[in-house]
PDB file of C-alpha atoms in Angstrom:
ATOM      1  CA  ARG A  18      51.550  22.413 -73.627  1.00  0.00           C
ATOM      2  CA  LEU A  19      51.316  18.580 -74.026  1.00  0.00           C
ATOM      3  CA  THR A  20      54.189  18.152 -71.417  1.00  0.00           C
ATOM      4  CA  GLY A  21      52.089  20.393 -69.053  1.00  0.00           C
ATOM      5  CA  GLN A  22      48.828  18.231 -69.906  1.00  0.00           C
ATOM      6  CA  GLN A  23      50.841  14.951 -69.688  1.00  0.00           C
ATOM      7  CA  GLN A  24      52.176  16.060 -66.126  1.00  0.00           C
ATOM      8  CA  GLU A  25      48.732  17.102 -64.900  1.00  0.00           C
ATOM      9  CA  ILE A  26      47.318  13.553 -66.156  1.00  0.00           C
ATOM     10  CA  ASN A  27      50.278  11.852 -64.488  1.00  0.00           C
ATOM     11  CA  SER A  28      49.532  13.808 -61.388  1.00  0.00           C
ATOM     12  CA  LEU A  29      45.621  13.126 -61.880  1.00  0.00           C
ATOM     13  CA  MET A  30      46.525   9.453 -62.286  1.00  0.00           C
ATOM     14  CA  GLN A  31      48.559   9.495 -59.008  1.00  0.00           C
ATOM     15  CA  ARG A  32      45.823  11.146 -57.357  1.00  0.00           C
ATOM     16  CA  LYS A  33      43.565   8.594 -58.592  1.00  0.00           C
ATOM     17  CA  SER A  34      45.582   5.575 -57.691  1.00  0.00           C
ATOM     18  CA  ALA A  35      46.008   7.170 -54.092  1.00  0.00           C
ATOM     19  CA  VAL A  36      42.259   7.771 -53.914  1.00  0.00           C
ATOM     20  CA  ASP A  37      41.689   4.179 -55.163  1.00  0.00           C
ATOM     21  CA  GLU A  38      44.012   2.957 -52.582  1.00  0.00           C
ATOM     22  CA  GLU A  39      42.677   5.062 -49.906  1.00  0.00           C
ATOM     23  CA  ASN A  40      39.077   3.773 -51.128  1.00  0.00           C
ATOM     24  CA  ALA A  41      40.319   0.007 -51.180  1.00  0.00           C
ATOM     25  CA  ARG A  42      41.702   0.601 -47.648  1.00  0.00           C
ATOM     26  CA  LEU A  43      38.226   2.334 -46.431  1.00  0.00           C
ATOM     27  CA  LYS A  44      36.385  -0.802 -47.975  1.00  0.00           C
ATOM     28  CA  ASN A  45      38.663  -2.846 -46.197  1.00  0.00           C
ATOM     29  CA  GLU A  46      38.125  -1.058 -42.961  1.00  0.00           C
ATOM     30  CA  PHE A  47      34.439  -0.631 -43.628  1.00  0.00           C
ATOM     31  CA  GLY A  48      34.392  -4.500 -44.265  1.00  0.00           C
ATOM     32  CA  ASN A  49      36.233  -5.287 -40.790  1.00  0.00           C
ATOM     33  CA  LEU A  50      34.062  -2.605 -38.907  1.00  0.00           C
ATOM     34  CA  ASN A  51      30.879  -4.419 -40.498  1.00  0.00           C
ATOM     35  CA  ARG A  52      32.469  -7.724 -39.502  1.00  0.00           C
ATOM     36  CA  LYS A  53      32.781  -6.441 -35.978  1.00  0.00           C
ATOM     37  CA  PHE A  54      29.579  -4.917 -36.130  1.00  0.00           C
ATOM     38  CA  LYS A  55      28.041  -8.234 -36.944  1.00  0.00           C
ATOM     39  CA  ASP A  56      29.851 -10.298 -34.161  1.00  0.00           C
ATOM     40  CA  LYS A  57      28.879  -7.493 -31.736  1.00  0.00           C
ATOM     41  CA  SER A  58      25.645  -7.578 -32.952  1.00  0.00           C
ATOM     42  CA  GLN A  59      25.292 -11.560 -32.700  1.00  0.00           C
ATOM     43  CA  GLU A  60      27.058 -11.115 -29.124  1.00  0.00           C
ATOM     44  CA  LEU A  61      24.395  -8.662 -27.909  1.00  0.00           C
ATOM     45  CA  LYS A  62      21.604 -10.947 -29.256  1.00  0.00           C
ATOM     46  CA  ASP A  63      23.102 -14.041 -27.363  1.00  0.00           C
ATOM     47  CA  THR A  64      23.650 -11.836 -24.418  1.00  0.00           C
ATOM     48  CA  GLU A  65      19.796 -10.656 -24.623  1.00  0.00           C
ATOM     49  CA  GLU A  66      18.705 -14.136 -24.992  1.00  0.00           C
ATOM     50  CA  CYS A  67      20.769 -15.446 -22.031  1.00  0.00           C
ATOM     51  CA  ALA A  68      19.678 -12.264 -19.811  1.00  0.00           C
ATOM     52  CA  GLN A  69      16.093 -13.675 -21.077  1.00  0.00           C
ATOM     53  CA  ARG A  70      16.596 -17.226 -20.055  1.00  0.00           C
ATOM     54  CA  LYS A  71      18.249 -16.125 -16.937  1.00  0.00           C
ATOM     55  CA  GLU A  72      15.295 -13.798 -16.169  1.00  0.00           C
ATOM     56  CA  GLU A  73      12.785 -16.587 -16.774  1.00  0.00           C
ATOM     57  CA  GLN A  74      14.961 -18.874 -14.657  1.00  0.00           C
ATOM     58  CA  ASN A  75      14.708 -16.296 -11.718  1.00  0.00           C
ATOM     59  CA  ARG A  76      11.101 -15.796 -12.385  1.00  0.00           C
ATOM     60  CA  LEU A  77      10.677 -19.656 -11.833  1.00  0.00           C
ATOM     61  CA  VAL A  78      12.999 -19.588  -8.637  1.00  0.00           C
ATOM     62  CA  ILE A  79      11.011 -16.568  -7.327  1.00  0.00           C
ATOM     63  CA  LYS A  80       7.796 -18.252  -7.965  1.00  0.00           C
ATOM     64  CA  ASN A  81       8.941 -21.466  -6.307  1.00  0.00           C
ATOM     65  CA  LEU A  82      10.031 -19.622  -3.413  1.00  0.00           C
ATOM     66  CA  GLU A  83       6.821 -17.811  -3.143  1.00  0.00           C
ATOM     67  CA  GLU A  84       5.113 -21.155  -3.070  1.00  0.00           C
ATOM     68  CA  GLU A  85       7.495 -22.703  -0.688  1.00  0.00           C
ATOM     69  CA  ASN A  86       7.058 -19.603   1.522  1.00  0.00           C
ATOM     70  CA  LYS A  87       3.085 -19.966   1.246  1.00  0.00           C
ATOM     71  CA  GLY A  88       3.683 -23.341   2.681  1.00  0.00           C
ATOM     72  CA  LEU A  89       6.393 -22.346   5.682  1.00  0.00           C
ATOM     73  CA  ASN A  90       3.575 -19.586   6.488  1.00  0.00           C
ATOM     74  CA  ILE A  91       0.579 -22.120   6.533  1.00  0.00           C
ATOM     75  CA  CYS A  92       3.107 -24.425   8.581  1.00  0.00           C
ATOM     76  CA  CYS A  93       3.868 -21.652  11.137  1.00  0.00           C
ATOM     77  CA  ALA A  94       0.313 -20.539  11.291  1.00  0.00           C
ATOM     78  CA  ASP A  95      -0.396 -24.350  12.390  1.00  0.00           C
ATOM     79  CA  LEU A  96       2.384 -24.179  14.725  1.00  0.00           C
ATOM     80  CA  LEU A  97       1.292 -21.170  16.398  1.00  0.00           C
ATOM     81  CA  SER A  98      -2.140 -22.426  16.811  1.00  0.00           C
ATOM     82  CA  ASP A  99      -0.761 -25.617  18.056  1.00  0.00           C
ATOM     83  CA  LEU A 100       1.231 -23.618  20.386  1.00  0.00           C
ATOM     84  CA  GLU A 101      -1.753 -21.396  21.820  1.00  0.00           C
ATOM     85  CA  LYS A 102      -3.427 -24.588  22.376  1.00  0.00           C
ATOM     86  CA  LEU A 103      -0.891 -26.175  24.323  1.00  0.00           C
ATOM     87  CA  ARG A 104      -0.516 -22.795  26.274  1.00  0.00           C
ATOM     88  CA  LYS A 105      -4.199 -23.049  27.031  1.00  0.00           C
ATOM     89  CA  GLN A 106      -3.836 -26.732  28.069  1.00  0.00           C
ATOM     90  CA  GLU A 107      -0.873 -25.956  30.206  1.00  0.00           C
ATOM     91  CA  ALA A 108      -2.876 -23.349  31.919  1.00  0.00           C
ATOM     92  CA  GLN A 109      -5.619 -25.525  32.620  1.00  0.00           C
ATOM     93  CA  TRP A 110      -3.476 -28.059  33.658  1.00  0.00           C
ATOM     94  CA  LYS A 111      -1.697 -25.493  36.195  1.00  0.00           C
ATOM     95  CA  GLY A 112      -5.075 -24.441  37.435  1.00  0.00           C
ATOM     96  CA  GLU A 113      -5.734 -28.279  38.106  1.00  0.00           C
ATOM     97  CA  LYS A 114      -2.717 -28.973  39.851  1.00  0.00           C
ATOM     98  CA  SER A 115      -3.088 -25.939  41.928  1.00  0.00           C
ATOM     99  CA  GLY A 116      -6.644 -27.251  42.726  1.00  0.00           C
ATOM    100  CA  SER A 117      -4.946 -30.706  43.490  1.00  0.00           C
ATOM    101  CA  ASP A 118      -2.160 -29.531  45.615  1.00  0.00           C
ATOM    102  CA  ALA A 119      -4.623 -27.391  47.692  1.00  0.00           C
ATOM    103  CA  ARG A 120      -6.714 -30.889  48.210  1.00  0.00           C
ATOM    104  CA  ILE A 121      -3.176 -32.759  49.008  1.00  0.00           C
ATOM    105  CA  LYS A 122      -2.386 -29.833  51.392  1.00  0.00           C
ATOM    106  CA  ASN A 123      -5.762 -30.135  53.149  1.00  0.00           C
ATOM    107  CA  LEU A 124      -5.550 -34.117  53.339  1.00  0.00           C
ATOM    108  CA  GLU A 125      -2.354 -33.788  54.653  1.00  0.00           C
ATOM    109  CA  THR A 126      -3.500 -31.400  57.262  1.00  0.00           C
ATOM    110  CA  ASP A 127      -6.497 -33.843  58.051  1.00  0.00           C
ATOM    111  CA  LEU A 128      -4.403 -36.805  58.133  1.00  0.00           C
ATOM    112  CA  ALA A 129      -1.921 -35.065  60.806  1.00  0.00           C
ATOM    113  CA  GLU A 130      -4.942 -34.172  62.599  1.00  0.00           C
ATOM    114  CA  THR A 131      -6.363 -37.561  62.666  1.00  0.00           C
ATOM    115  CA  ARG A 132      -3.076 -39.023  63.820  1.00  0.00           C
ATOM    116  CA  GLU A 133      -3.031 -36.625  66.475  1.00  0.00           C
ATOM    117  CA  GLN A 134      -6.666 -37.586  67.275  1.00  0.00           C
ATOM    118  CA  ILE A 135      -5.636 -41.281  67.250  1.00  0.00           C
ATOM    119  CA  LYS A 136      -2.706 -40.627  69.798  1.00  0.00           C
ATOM    120  CA  SER A 137      -5.150 -39.043  72.039  1.00  0.00           C
ATOM    121  CA  LEU A 138      -7.735 -41.806  71.608  1.00  0.00           C
ATOM    122  CA  HIS A 139      -4.734 -44.205  72.388  1.00  0.00           C
ATOM    123  CA  SER A 140      -3.941 -42.319  75.368  1.00  0.00           C
ATOM    124  CA  ILE A 141      -7.629 -42.364  76.519  1.00  0.00           C
ATOM    125  CA  CYS A 142      -7.582 -45.912  75.564  1.00  0.00           C
ATOM    126  CA  SER A 143      -4.688 -46.835  77.771  1.00  0.00           C
ATOM    127  CA  ASN A 144      -6.098 -44.800  80.687  1.00  0.00           C
ATOM    128  CA  LEU A 145      -9.386 -46.634  80.348  1.00  0.00           C
ATOM    129  CA  SER A 146      -7.587 -50.060  80.239  1.00  0.00           C
ATOM    130  CA  SER A 147      -5.838 -49.053  83.402  1.00  0.00           C
ATOM    131  CA  GLN A 148      -8.926 -47.766  84.995  1.00  0.00           C
ATOM    132  CA  VAL A 149     -10.534 -51.034  83.934  1.00  0.00           C
ATOM    133  CA  ALA A 150      -7.824 -53.131  85.298  1.00  0.00           C
ATOM    134  CA  VAL A 151      -8.040 -51.266  88.707  1.00  0.00           C
ATOM    135  CA  LYS A 152     -11.767 -51.560  88.699  1.00  0.00           C
ATOM    136  CA  GLN A 153     -11.535 -55.328  87.935  1.00  0.00           C
ATOM    137  CA  GLU A 154      -9.056 -55.491  90.839  1.00  0.00           C
ATOM    138  CA  GLU A 155     -11.417 -53.825  92.974  1.00  0.00           C
ATOM    139  CA  LEU A 156     -14.366 -56.074  91.737  1.00  0.00           C
ATOM    140  CA  PHE A 157     -12.248 -58.994  92.635  1.00  0.00           C
ATOM    141  CA  GLN A 158     -11.321 -57.815  95.885  1.00  0.00           C
ATOM    142  CA  ASN A 159     -15.088 -57.019  96.621  1.00  0.00           C
ATOM    143  CA  ASP A 160     -16.066 -60.474  95.723  1.00  0.00           C
ATOM    144  CA  CYS A 161     -13.334 -61.916  97.794  1.00  0.00           C
ATOM    145  CA  ASN A 162     -14.852 -59.879 100.774  1.00  0.00           C
ATOM    146  CA  VAL A 163     -18.239 -60.818  99.929  1.00  0.00           C
ATOM    147  CA  VAL A 164     -17.418 -64.626  99.856  1.00  0.00           C
ATOM    148  CA  ARG A 165     -15.576 -64.058 103.256  1.00  0.00           C
ATOM    149  CA  ALA A 166     -18.406 -62.392 104.594  1.00  0.00           C
ATOM    150  CA  LYS A 167     -20.646 -65.325 103.716  1.00  0.00           C
TER     151      LYS A 167
END
C-alpha cells in the first residue's frame, strides 16, 4: 500500500512539476505577449499621434490653400472686370475708328473731286489766258489800225 501511495505521490509530483513547468512557460509566454502588447500599444499611440499631427498639418495646408484660392478668385474677378472694361473700350475705339475711317474716305473723295475741279479750273484758266492773248493781239491790231487811220 505504501508503494502504491509512493507511486501516486511520485506521479502527482511529476504532474505538479509538469504543471509548474507549463505554468512557468505560460507565465513567460504571457510576459512576452504582455511586452508585445505594450509595444503594439505604444506603436498604436505613436501612430495615432503621428496621424493627428499629419491631420493638423493637412488642415493647415487646406486652410492655406483655401486662403490662396480666395486671393486667386479675387484676382481672377479683377482680371475679368479689367478684361470687360478693355472689351468695352475696344468696341468704343472700333466705333470711333469706323467713324474716322468714314470721314477719311469722305475727305479723300472730296480731295479727289477738288483735284478734278482744280484741273478743270486750270484748263479754263489756260483757255481764258489764250483768249485774253488773242483779244490783246486784236486790241493791239485795232490800236494800230486806229493810229494808221488817224
